[in-house]
mmCIF file of C-alpha atoms and ligand atoms in Angstrom:
data_model
loop_
_atom_site.group_PDB
_atom_site.id
_atom_site.type_symbol
_atom_site.label_atom_id
_atom_site.label_comp_id
_atom_site.label_asym_id
_atom_site.label_seq_id
_atom_site.Cartn_x
_atom_site.Cartn_y
_atom_site.Cartn_z
ATOM 1 C CA UNK G 1397 109.261 31.194 25.725
ATOM 2 C CA UNK G 1398 112.394 31.965 27.313
ATOM 3 C CA UNK G 1399 115.108 29.086 27.573
ATOM 4 C CA UNK G 1400 116.487 28.665 31.150
ATOM 5 C CA UNK G 1401 120.178 28.381 30.809
ATOM 6 C CA UNK G 1402 121.995 26.540 33.775
ATOM 7 C CA UNK G 1403 125.557 26.515 34.133
ATOM 8 C CA UNK G 1404 127.435 23.637 36.318
ATOM 9 C CA UNK G 1405 131.031 24.285 37.279
ATOM 10 C CA UNK G 1406 131.765 21.490 39.312
ATOM 11 C CA UNK G 1407 131.744 17.832 38.731
ATOM 12 C CA UNK G 1408 128.509 16.019 39.352
ATOM 13 C CA UNK G 1409 126.765 12.691 38.486
ATOM 14 C CA UNK G 1410 125.375 12.683 34.934
ATOM 15 C CA UNK G 1411 121.962 11.839 36.201
ATOM 16 C CA UNK G 1412 121.520 15.377 37.531
ATOM 17 C CA UNK G 1413 122.622 16.743 34.283
ATOM 18 C CA UNK G 1414 120.046 14.658 32.207
ATOM 19 C CA UNK G 1415 117.129 15.545 34.728
ATOM 20 C CA UNK G 1416 117.816 19.393 33.942
ATOM 21 C CA UNK G 1417 117.716 18.741 30.360
ATOM 22 C CA UNK G 1418 114.925 16.614 30.633
ATOM 23 C CA UNK G 1419 113.167 19.639 32.082
ATOM 24 C CA UNK G 1420 113.914 21.723 28.993
ATOM 25 C CA UNK G 1421 116.684 23.481 30.443
ATOM 26 C CA UNK G 1422 119.776 24.442 28.308
ATOM 27 C CA UNK G 1423 122.548 23.020 30.258
ATOM 28 C CA UNK G 1424 126.314 23.710 30.057
ATOM 29 C CA UNK G 1425 128.298 21.452 32.016
ATOM 30 C CA UNK G 1426 131.899 22.702 32.442
ATOM 31 C CA UNK G 1427 133.382 21.202 35.660
ATOM 32 C CA UNK G 1428 136.853 22.715 36.527
ATOM 33 C CA UNK G 1429 135.794 26.028 34.954
ATOM 34 C CA UNK G 1430 138.043 28.868 36.129
ATOM 35 C CA UNK G 1431 137.512 32.073 37.853
ATOM 36 C CA UNK G 1432 138.138 34.360 35.061
ATOM 37 C CA UNK G 1433 135.987 32.304 32.417
ATOM 38 C CA UNK G 1434 133.234 32.170 35.110
ATOM 39 C CA UNK G 1435 133.280 35.958 35.576
ATOM 40 C CA UNK G 1436 133.061 36.226 31.668
ATOM 41 C CA UNK G 1437 130.166 33.845 31.145
ATOM 42 C CA UNK G 1438 127.993 34.178 34.122
ATOM 43 C CA UNK G 1439 125.752 36.932 33.014
ATOM 44 C CA UNK G 1440 124.131 34.666 30.413
ATOM 45 C CA UNK G 1441 122.902 32.111 33.025
ATOM 46 C CA UNK G 1442 119.738 31.802 35.111
ATOM 47 C CA UNK G 1443 121.015 29.058 37.051
ATOM 48 C CA UNK G 1444 124.688 28.450 38.644
ATOM 49 C CA UNK G 1445 125.469 24.640 40.204
ATOM 50 C CA UNK G 1446 128.585 23.981 42.076
ATOM 51 C CA UNK G 1447 129.912 21.699 44.681
ATOM 52 C CA UNK G 1448 132.783 23.044 46.906
ATOM 53 C CA UNK G 1449 135.587 23.957 44.623
ATOM 54 C CA UNK G 1450 133.986 26.934 42.752
ATOM 55 C CA UNK G 1451 133.852 29.997 44.899
ATOM 56 C CA UNK G 1452 130.670 32.076 44.400
ATOM 57 C CA UNK G 1453 131.991 35.295 45.516
ATOM 58 C CA UNK G 1454 130.173 38.810 45.547
ATOM 59 C CA UNK G 1455 131.865 39.590 42.111
ATOM 60 C CA UNK G 1456 130.360 36.475 40.545
ATOM 61 C CA UNK G 1457 127.107 37.097 41.838
ATOM 62 C CA UNK G 1458 126.877 40.914 40.744
ATOM 63 C CA UNK G 1459 128.171 39.804 37.410
ATOM 64 C CA UNK G 1460 125.304 37.076 37.349
ATOM 65 C CA UNK G 1461 122.506 39.669 36.567
ATOM 66 C CA UNK G 1462 120.191 37.077 35.122
ATOM 67 C CA UNK G 1463 120.779 34.591 38.225
ATOM 68 C CA UNK G 1464 117.566 33.289 39.646
ATOM 69 C CA UNK G 1465 118.889 30.289 41.654
ATOM 70 C CA UNK G 1466 122.338 29.249 42.979
ATOM 71 C CA UNK G 1467 122.723 25.319 43.837
ATOM 72 C CA UNK G 1468 125.224 23.949 45.876
ATOM 73 C CA UNK G 1469 125.197 19.980 45.355
ATOM 74 C CA UNK G 1470 125.472 18.504 48.749
ATOM 75 C CA UNK G 1471 126.024 20.144 52.065
ATOM 76 C CA UNK G 1472 127.735 23.464 53.278
ATOM 77 C CA UNK G 1473 127.360 26.757 51.926
ATOM 78 C CA UNK G 1474 130.796 28.253 53.081
ATOM 79 C CA UNK G 1475 131.632 28.785 49.141
ATOM 80 C CA UNK G 1476 128.795 30.933 48.486
ATOM 81 C CA UNK G 1477 128.143 34.565 49.362
ATOM 82 C CA UNK G 1478 124.749 33.648 50.486
ATOM 83 C CA UNK G 1479 124.077 37.254 51.961
ATOM 84 C CA UNK G 1480 124.922 38.954 48.779
ATOM 85 C CA UNK G 1481 122.874 36.383 46.825
ATOM 86 C CA UNK G 1482 119.655 36.760 49.083
ATOM 87 C CA UNK G 1483 119.938 40.559 49.008
ATOM 88 C CA UNK G 1484 119.532 40.375 45.132
ATOM 89 C CA UNK G 1485 116.709 38.214 45.322
ATOM 90 C CA UNK G 1486 118.616 34.931 44.235
ATOM 91 C CA UNK G 1487 117.569 31.693 45.903
ATOM 92 C CA UNK G 1488 120.271 29.807 47.207
ATOM 93 C CA UNK G 1489 119.441 25.803 47.585
ATOM 94 C CA UNK G 1490 121.603 22.868 48.511
ATOM 95 C CA UNK G 1491 120.885 19.019 49.273
ATOM 96 C CA UNK G 1492 122.044 17.930 52.811
ATOM 97 C CA UNK G 1493 119.443 15.330 53.092
ATOM 98 C CA UNK G 1494 121.287 13.272 50.204
ATOM 99 C CA UNK G 1495 124.220 12.507 52.554
ATOM 100 C CA UNK G 1496 122.242 11.260 55.574
ATOM 101 C CA UNK G 1497 122.424 7.553 54.951
ATOM 102 C CA UNK G 1498 125.866 7.277 53.683
ATOM 103 C CA UNK G 1499 127.162 9.160 56.754
ATOM 104 C CA UNK G 1500 125.208 7.282 59.029
ATOM 105 C CA UNK G 1501 126.258 3.977 57.750
ATOM 106 C CA UNK G 1502 129.825 5.188 57.993
ATOM 107 C CA UNK G 1503 129.492 5.904 61.550
ATOM 108 C CA UNK G 1504 128.212 2.481 62.197
ATOM 109 C CA UNK G 1505 131.219 1.099 60.246
ATOM 110 C CA UNK G 1506 133.639 3.360 62.493
ATOM 111 C CA UNK G 1507 131.933 1.786 65.740
ATOM 112 C CA UNK G 1508 132.488 -1.693 64.499
ATOM 113 C CA UNK G 1509 136.174 -0.823 63.123
ATOM 114 C CA UNK G 1510 136.854 0.529 66.681
ATOM 115 C CA UNK G 1511 134.977 -2.049 68.807
ATOM 116 C CA UNK G 1512 136.696 -4.943 67.023
ATOM 117 C CA UNK G 1513 140.030 -3.469 66.344
ATOM 118 C CA UNK G 1514 139.445 -4.137 62.457
ATOM 119 C CA UNK G 1515 141.729 -1.162 61.190
ATOM 120 C CA UNK G 1516 144.372 -1.942 64.006
ATOM 121 C CA UNK G 1517 144.685 -5.759 63.061
ATOM 122 C CA UNK G 1518 144.437 -4.843 59.336
ATOM 123 C CA UNK G 1519 147.566 -2.650 59.953
ATOM 124 C CA UNK G 1520 149.320 -5.012 62.166
ATOM 125 C CA UNK G 1521 148.856 -7.903 59.523
ATOM 126 C CA UNK G 1522 149.944 -5.845 56.832
ATOM 127 C CA UNK G 1523 153.444 -5.783 58.469
ATOM 128 C CA UNK G 1524 153.224 -9.591 59.188
ATOM 129 C CA UNK G 1525 152.091 -9.274 62.821
ATOM 130 C CA UNK G 1526 149.042 -11.845 63.865
ATOM 131 C CA UNK G 1527 148.012 -9.440 66.460
ATOM 132 C CA UNK G 1528 145.092 -12.092 67.744
ATOM 133 C CA UNK G 1529 145.813 -12.070 71.708
ATOM 134 C CA UNK G 1530 145.798 -8.434 71.968
ATOM 135 C CA UNK G 1531 142.753 -7.837 70.042
ATOM 136 C CA UNK G 1532 139.950 -8.719 72.138
ATOM 137 C CA UNK G 1533 136.880 -6.689 71.325
ATOM 138 C CA UNK G 1534 133.271 -5.722 72.094
ATOM 139 C CA UNK G 1535 129.884 -6.546 70.482
ATOM 140 C CA UNK G 1536 127.584 -3.703 69.798
ATOM 141 C CA UNK G 1537 124.626 -5.937 70.635
ATOM 142 C CA UNK G 1538 123.187 -4.893 74.181
ATOM 143 C CA UNK G 1539 125.214 -1.829 74.372
ATOM 144 C CA UNK G 1540 124.307 1.919 74.878
ATOM 145 C CA UNK G 1541 124.956 4.313 72.067
ATOM 146 C CA UNK G 1542 124.551 8.008 72.935
ATOM 147 C CA UNK G 1543 123.770 10.455 69.987
ATOM 148 C CA UNK G 1544 124.723 13.967 70.170
ATOM 149 C CA UNK G 1545 122.606 15.724 67.978
ATOM 150 C CA UNK G 1546 119.472 13.840 66.819
ATOM 151 C CA UNK G 1547 118.947 15.492 63.307
ATOM 152 C CA UNK G 1548 118.938 13.710 59.971
ATOM 153 C CA UNK G 1549 122.168 11.751 60.546
ATOM 154 C CA UNK G 1550 121.637 10.952 64.229
ATOM 155 C CA UNK G 1551 118.311 9.628 63.611
ATOM 156 C CA UNK G 1552 119.299 7.313 60.698
ATOM 157 C CA UNK G 1553 122.193 6.194 63.087
ATOM 158 C CA UNK G 1554 119.727 5.460 65.758
ATOM 159 C CA UNK G 1555 117.836 3.360 63.291
ATOM 160 C CA UNK G 1556 120.743 1.288 62.399
ATOM 161 C CA UNK G 1557 121.720 0.890 65.704
ATOM 162 C CA UNK G 1558 118.527 -0.347 67.177
ATOM 163 C CA UNK G 1559 118.695 -3.000 64.249
ATOM 164 C CA UNK G 1560 122.017 -4.172 65.798
ATOM 165 C CA UNK G 1561 120.296 -4.482 69.244
ATOM 166 C CA UNK G 1562 121.609 -1.395 70.860
ATOM 167 C CA UNK G 1563 119.813 1.133 73.231
ATOM 168 C CA UNK G 1564 119.979 4.495 72.354
ATOM 169 C CA UNK G 1565 120.319 7.791 74.388
ATOM 170 C CA UNK G 1566 119.796 11.133 72.434
ATOM 171 C CA UNK G 1567 120.727 14.558 73.081
ATOM 172 C CA UNK G 1568 119.715 17.908 71.311
ATOM 173 C CA UNK G 1569 119.043 21.510 71.863
ATOM 174 C CA UNK G 1570 115.982 21.225 69.849
ATOM 175 C CA UNK G 1571 113.424 18.816 71.187
ATOM 176 C CA UNK G 1572 113.117 15.889 68.537
ATOM 177 C CA UNK G 1573 109.748 14.713 66.984
ATOM 178 C CA UNK G 1574 108.273 12.163 69.753
ATOM 179 C CA UNK G 1575 107.960 9.499 66.933
ATOM 180 C CA UNK G 1576 111.655 9.758 65.810
ATOM 181 C CA UNK G 1577 112.461 8.807 69.487
ATOM 182 C CA UNK G 1578 109.705 6.211 69.948
ATOM 183 C CA UNK G 1579 110.539 4.408 66.561
ATOM 184 C CA UNK G 1580 113.915 3.405 67.902
ATOM 185 C CA UNK G 1581 113.178 3.193 71.787
ATOM 186 C CA UNK G 1582 115.468 6.236 72.397
ATOM 187 C CA UNK G 1583 115.679 8.211 75.559
ATOM 188 C CA UNK G 1584 116.321 11.919 75.591
ATOM 189 C CA UNK G 1585 118.988 12.743 78.152
ATOM 190 C CA UNK G 1586 121.303 15.515 79.190
ATOM 191 C CA UNK G 1587 124.756 15.619 77.828
ATOM 192 C CA UNK G 1588 126.356 14.693 81.146
ATOM 193 C CA UNK G 1589 124.175 11.592 81.664
ATOM 194 C CA UNK G 1590 124.740 10.666 77.916
ATOM 195 C CA UNK G 1591 128.468 10.473 78.435
ATOM 196 C CA UNK G 1592 128.176 8.814 82.008
ATOM 197 C CA UNK G 1593 125.694 6.084 80.313
ATOM 198 C CA UNK G 1594 127.058 5.525 77.113
ATOM 199 C CA UNK G 1595 129.424 2.408 75.686
ATOM 200 C CA UNK G 1596 129.632 4.287 72.404
ATOM 201 C CA UNK G 1597 129.088 8.148 71.743
ATOM 202 C CA UNK G 1598 128.555 9.244 68.082
ATOM 203 C CA UNK G 1599 128.520 13.000 67.301
ATOM 204 C CA UNK G 1600 126.087 14.582 64.716
ATOM 205 C CA UNK G 1601 125.613 18.070 65.763
ATOM 206 C CA UNK G 1602 126.217 21.028 62.987
ATOM 207 C CA UNK G 1603 129.418 23.195 63.822
ATOM 208 C CA UNK G 1604 127.874 26.542 65.512
ATOM 209 C CA UNK G 1605 129.756 28.898 68.011
ATOM 210 C CA UNK G 1606 127.883 26.772 70.511
ATOM 211 C CA UNK G 1607 129.238 23.361 69.595
ATOM 212 C CA UNK G 1608 132.878 24.454 68.449
ATOM 213 C CA UNK G 1609 134.945 22.892 71.334
ATOM 214 C CA UNK G 1610 131.825 21.523 73.136
ATOM 215 C CA UNK G 1611 133.302 18.124 74.084
ATOM 216 C CA UNK G 1612 136.415 18.850 76.122
ATOM 217 C CA UNK G 1613 137.893 17.565 79.386
ATOM 218 C CA UNK G 1614 134.845 17.882 81.715
ATOM 219 C CA UNK G 1615 132.690 15.662 79.471
ATOM 220 C CA UNK G 1616 135.353 13.285 78.588
ATOM 221 C CA UNK G 1617 136.392 12.695 82.202
ATOM 222 C CA UNK G 1618 132.482 11.474 82.778
ATOM 223 C CA UNK G 1619 132.663 8.771 79.941
ATOM 224 C CA UNK G 1620 132.832 5.194 80.807
ATOM 225 C CA UNK G 1621 136.479 3.761 80.530
ATOM 226 C CA UNK G 1622 135.461 1.342 77.819
ATOM 227 C CA UNK G 1623 133.611 4.197 75.856
ATOM 228 C CA UNK G 1624 134.357 4.452 72.125
ATOM 229 C CA UNK G 1625 133.472 7.952 70.529
ATOM 230 C CA UNK G 1626 132.888 8.442 66.917
ATOM 231 C CA UNK G 1627 133.114 11.859 65.122
ATOM 232 C CA UNK G 1628 131.725 12.288 61.889
ATOM 233 C CA UNK G 1629 130.264 15.944 62.057
ATOM 234 C CA UNK G 1630 132.966 18.476 62.181
ATOM 235 C CA UNK G 1631 136.464 18.287 63.962
ATOM 236 C CA UNK G 1632 136.166 21.398 65.701
ATOM 237 C CA UNK G 1633 133.438 19.951 68.071
ATOM 238 C CA UNK G 1634 136.371 18.280 69.947
ATOM 239 C CA UNK G 1635 138.731 20.106 71.872
ATOM 240 C CA UNK G 1636 141.413 18.231 70.172
ATOM 241 C CA UNK G 1637 143.906 18.389 73.071
ATOM 242 C CA UNK G 1638 141.561 17.169 75.441
ATOM 243 C CA UNK G 1639 140.491 14.282 73.343
ATOM 244 C CA UNK G 1640 144.189 13.149 72.970
ATOM 245 C CA UNK G 1641 144.644 13.370 76.685
ATOM 246 C CA UNK G 1642 141.631 11.123 77.172
ATOM 247 C CA UNK G 1643 142.833 8.734 74.761
ATOM 248 C CA UNK G 1644 146.269 8.582 76.174
ATOM 249 C CA UNK G 1645 145.182 8.564 79.530
ATOM 250 C CA UNK G 1646 142.630 5.791 79.124
ATOM 251 C CA UNK G 1647 139.548 7.957 80.151
ATOM 252 C CA UNK G 1648 137.997 6.438 77.142
ATOM 253 C CA UNK G 1649 139.013 3.331 75.137
ATOM 254 C CA UNK G 1650 139.179 4.587 71.739
ATOM 255 C CA UNK G 1651 137.850 6.949 69.265
ATOM 256 C CA UNK G 1652 136.993 6.798 65.392
ATOM 257 C CA UNK G 1653 137.202 9.854 63.460
ATOM 258 C CA UNK G 1654 136.248 11.079 59.819
ATOM 259 C CA UNK G 1655 136.985 14.873 60.551
ATOM 260 C CA UNK G 1656 139.655 16.979 61.943
ATOM 261 C CA UNK G 1657 139.866 20.499 63.183
ATOM 262 C CA UNK G 1658 142.622 20.841 60.559
ATOM 263 C CA UNK G 1659 141.952 18.874 57.284
ATOM 264 C CA UNK G 1660 144.274 17.069 56.389
ATOM 265 C CA UNK G 1661 145.635 16.781 59.948
ATOM 266 C CA UNK G 1662 149.496 17.480 60.295
ATOM 267 C CA UNK G 1663 151.370 14.174 59.323
ATOM 268 C CA UNK G 1664 152.295 12.410 62.776
ATOM 269 C CA UNK G 1665 149.867 14.274 64.854
ATOM 270 C CA UNK G 1666 148.891 12.274 67.759
ATOM 271 C CA UNK G 1667 145.048 11.374 66.390
ATOM 272 C CA UNK G 1668 146.776 9.432 63.435
ATOM 273 C CA UNK G 1669 149.260 7.603 65.558
ATOM 274 C CA UNK G 1670 147.551 6.582 68.542
ATOM 275 C CA UNK G 1671 146.639 2.599 68.386
ATOM 276 C CA UNK G 1672 143.175 3.348 69.716
ATOM 277 C CA UNK G 1673 142.101 5.767 66.955
ATOM 278 C CA UNK G 1674 140.419 4.662 63.732
ATOM 279 C CA UNK G 1675 140.759 7.670 61.101
ATOM 280 C CA UNK G 1676 139.359 8.078 57.747
ATOM 281 C CA UNK G 1677 139.826 11.259 55.550
ATOM 282 C CA UNK G 1678 136.470 12.618 55.665
ATOM 283 C CA UNK G 1679 134.719 10.121 53.626
ATOM 284 C CA UNK G 1680 130.925 10.145 55.039
ATOM 285 C CA UNK G 1681 129.711 10.981 51.703
ATOM 286 C CA UNK G 1682 132.024 9.804 49.345
ATOM 287 C CA UNK G 1683 129.638 7.055 47.875
ATOM 288 C CA UNK G 1684 128.281 6.573 44.518
ATOM 289 C CA UNK G 1685 124.740 6.911 45.952
ATOM 290 C CA UNK G 1686 125.282 10.099 48.060
ATOM 291 C CA UNK G 1687 126.955 12.034 45.049
ATOM 292 C CA UNK G 1688 124.043 10.858 42.598
ATOM 293 C CA UNK G 1689 121.325 11.848 45.104
ATOM 294 C CA UNK G 1690 123.357 15.234 46.036
ATOM 295 C CA UNK G 1691 122.781 16.434 42.391
ATOM 296 C CA UNK G 1692 119.433 14.851 41.659
ATOM 297 C CA UNK G 1693 117.936 16.089 44.715
ATOM 298 C CA UNK G 1694 119.197 19.516 43.845
ATOM 299 C CA UNK G 1695 118.134 19.314 40.119
ATOM 300 C CA UNK G 1696 114.253 18.377 41.714
ATOM 301 C CA UNK G 1697 114.421 21.577 43.940
ATOM 302 C CA UNK G 1698 115.753 23.813 41.238
ATOM 303 C CA UNK G 1699 113.138 22.614 38.826
ATOM 304 C CA UNK G 1700 110.492 23.284 41.036
ATOM 305 C CA UNK G 1701 111.853 26.865 41.740
ATOM 306 C CA UNK G 1702 111.943 27.558 38.344
ATOM 307 C CA UNK G 1703 108.730 26.084 37.272
ATOM 308 C CA UNK G 1704 106.785 27.717 40.038
HETATM 309 P P1 NAD R 1263 120.871 18.156 60.816
HETATM 310 O O1 NAD R 1263 120.619 19.719 60.777
HETATM 311 O O2 NAD R 1263 119.846 17.240 60.494
HETATM 312 O O3 NAD R 1263 121.300 17.813 62.401
HETATM 313 C C1 NAD R 1263 122.014 18.376 63.222
HETATM 314 C C2 NAD R 1263 121.333 18.201 64.873
HETATM 315 O O4 NAD R 1263 122.292 18.870 65.656
HETATM 316 C C3 NAD R 1263 120.018 19.277 64.756
HETATM 317 O O5 NAD R 1263 119.081 18.563 65.128
HETATM 318 C C4 NAD R 1263 120.351 20.350 65.827
HETATM 319 O O6 NAD R 1263 119.404 20.719 66.587
HETATM 320 C C5 NAD R 1263 121.468 19.659 66.553
HETATM 321 N N1 NAD R 1263 122.426 20.759 67.309
HETATM 322 C C6 NAD R 1263 122.726 21.806 66.957
HETATM 323 N N2 NAD R 1263 123.294 22.616 67.916
HETATM 324 C C7 NAD R 1263 123.563 21.944 68.890
HETATM 325 C C8 NAD R 1263 123.720 22.012 70.221
HETATM 326 N N3 NAD R 1263 124.615 22.931 70.545
HETATM 327 N N4 NAD R 1263 123.869 20.938 71.197
HETATM 328 C C9 NAD R 1263 123.081 19.811 70.674
HETATM 329 N N5 NAD R 1263 122.737 19.496 69.469
HETATM 330 C C10 NAD R 1263 122.673 20.640 68.502
HETATM 331 O O7 NAD R 1263 122.503 17.672 60.211
HETATM 332 P P2 NAD R 1263 122.992 16.316 59.537
HETATM 333 O O8 NAD R 1263 122.460 16.323 58.160
HETATM 334 O O9 NAD R 1263 122.301 15.332 60.552
HETATM 335 O O10 NAD R 1263 124.478 16.587 59.642
HETATM 336 C C11 NAD R 1263 124.894 16.625 60.950
HETATM 337 C C12 NAD R 1263 126.621 16.794 60.978
HETATM 338 O O11 NAD R 1263 127.117 15.930 59.833
HETATM 339 C C13 NAD R 1263 126.937 18.333 60.325
HETATM 340 O O12 NAD R 1263 127.956 18.889 60.951
HETATM 341 C C14 NAD R 1263 127.552 18.055 58.766
HETATM 342 O O13 NAD R 1263 128.251 18.968 58.579
HETATM 343 C C15 NAD R 1263 128.092 16.646 59.243
HETATM 344 N N6 NAD R 1263 128.046 15.877 58.047
HETATM 345 C C16 NAD R 1263 129.314 15.330 57.746
HETATM 346 C C17 NAD R 1263 129.606 14.544 56.954
HETATM 347 C C18 NAD R 1263 130.921 13.599 56.371
HETATM 348 O O14 NAD R 1263 131.378 13.526 55.270
HETATM 349 N N7 NAD R 1263 131.560 13.235 57.307
HETATM 350 C C19 NAD R 1263 128.778 14.323 55.713
HETATM 351 C C20 NAD R 1263 127.508 15.059 55.755
HETATM 352 C C21 NAD R 1263 127.249 15.690 56.964
#
């Protein structure tokens, strides 16, 4: 029969390439392939696999007259013209569930880093300062964690937090399945009650017109003064000005951020220089496990689409 030809133009874990080959597909692995070369060769392929670098534009899709599936390893489809693809009957798939555990673990790590001033004391000690006296912190045990967005990552973080002896409050626009709440003893509350009742707050919503800027001054003023807010979702969920004001005025105790409204943020920006902010450069999914799962879960989906 027909040999299924797969083109991969971004760097992915070998395990995924092997899976596709074992399924009998002919795989061309060309990470870093340029735009012109892609336009020249795409017509021969049935499957195109990318991460975020390759721009799968209207032109690429139109030249890909044999395309059946476009796969995006990981989360986000902003680099793919999904509308054009679907209009031409091409399936577009990704593998966001591969990143869930890594991102939830990072959120837990950021909570600990902020609560115990790990990043701050590390930085002080690097410059020779033994900042012990000023570095009293908090335990997570017995505290309340408010989770905004009780989806995949939010629920996984709730499991980790309940292992740490925390109580969980959850807020979501979609009612989560009853057992996902019961399993971790989470209580569903409104957003204002979540802010008023939480010692730690962790944000796990998707970015939408409704969540853009959703956390601003009115909510931040409702938070406990000892509250630490963690964001591993998208920077735009915060109104950044209000967050800086809250951190400077002591409405909250601290923040731990993996994401920013502009990435990377301007050097010297307040969020990078305030002593009560822990910051990482969007590393939620930067683990060997997440990257391997991204491509193997995607390969599984593509194989089942092609074989069905
Ligand atoms: P998900 O779709 O499983 O969960 C998102 C949840 O947010 C859903 O339950 C949804 O109902 C809820 N939600 C949507 N709009 C809302 C609103 N207005 N108010 C309250 N809740 C709302 O997604 P996920 O896989 O858990 O990912 C969550 C976020 O994490 C996404 O923004 C994603 O981009 C981000 N993410 C970041 C990294 C990283 O590297 N830091 C890695 C993976 C994912």
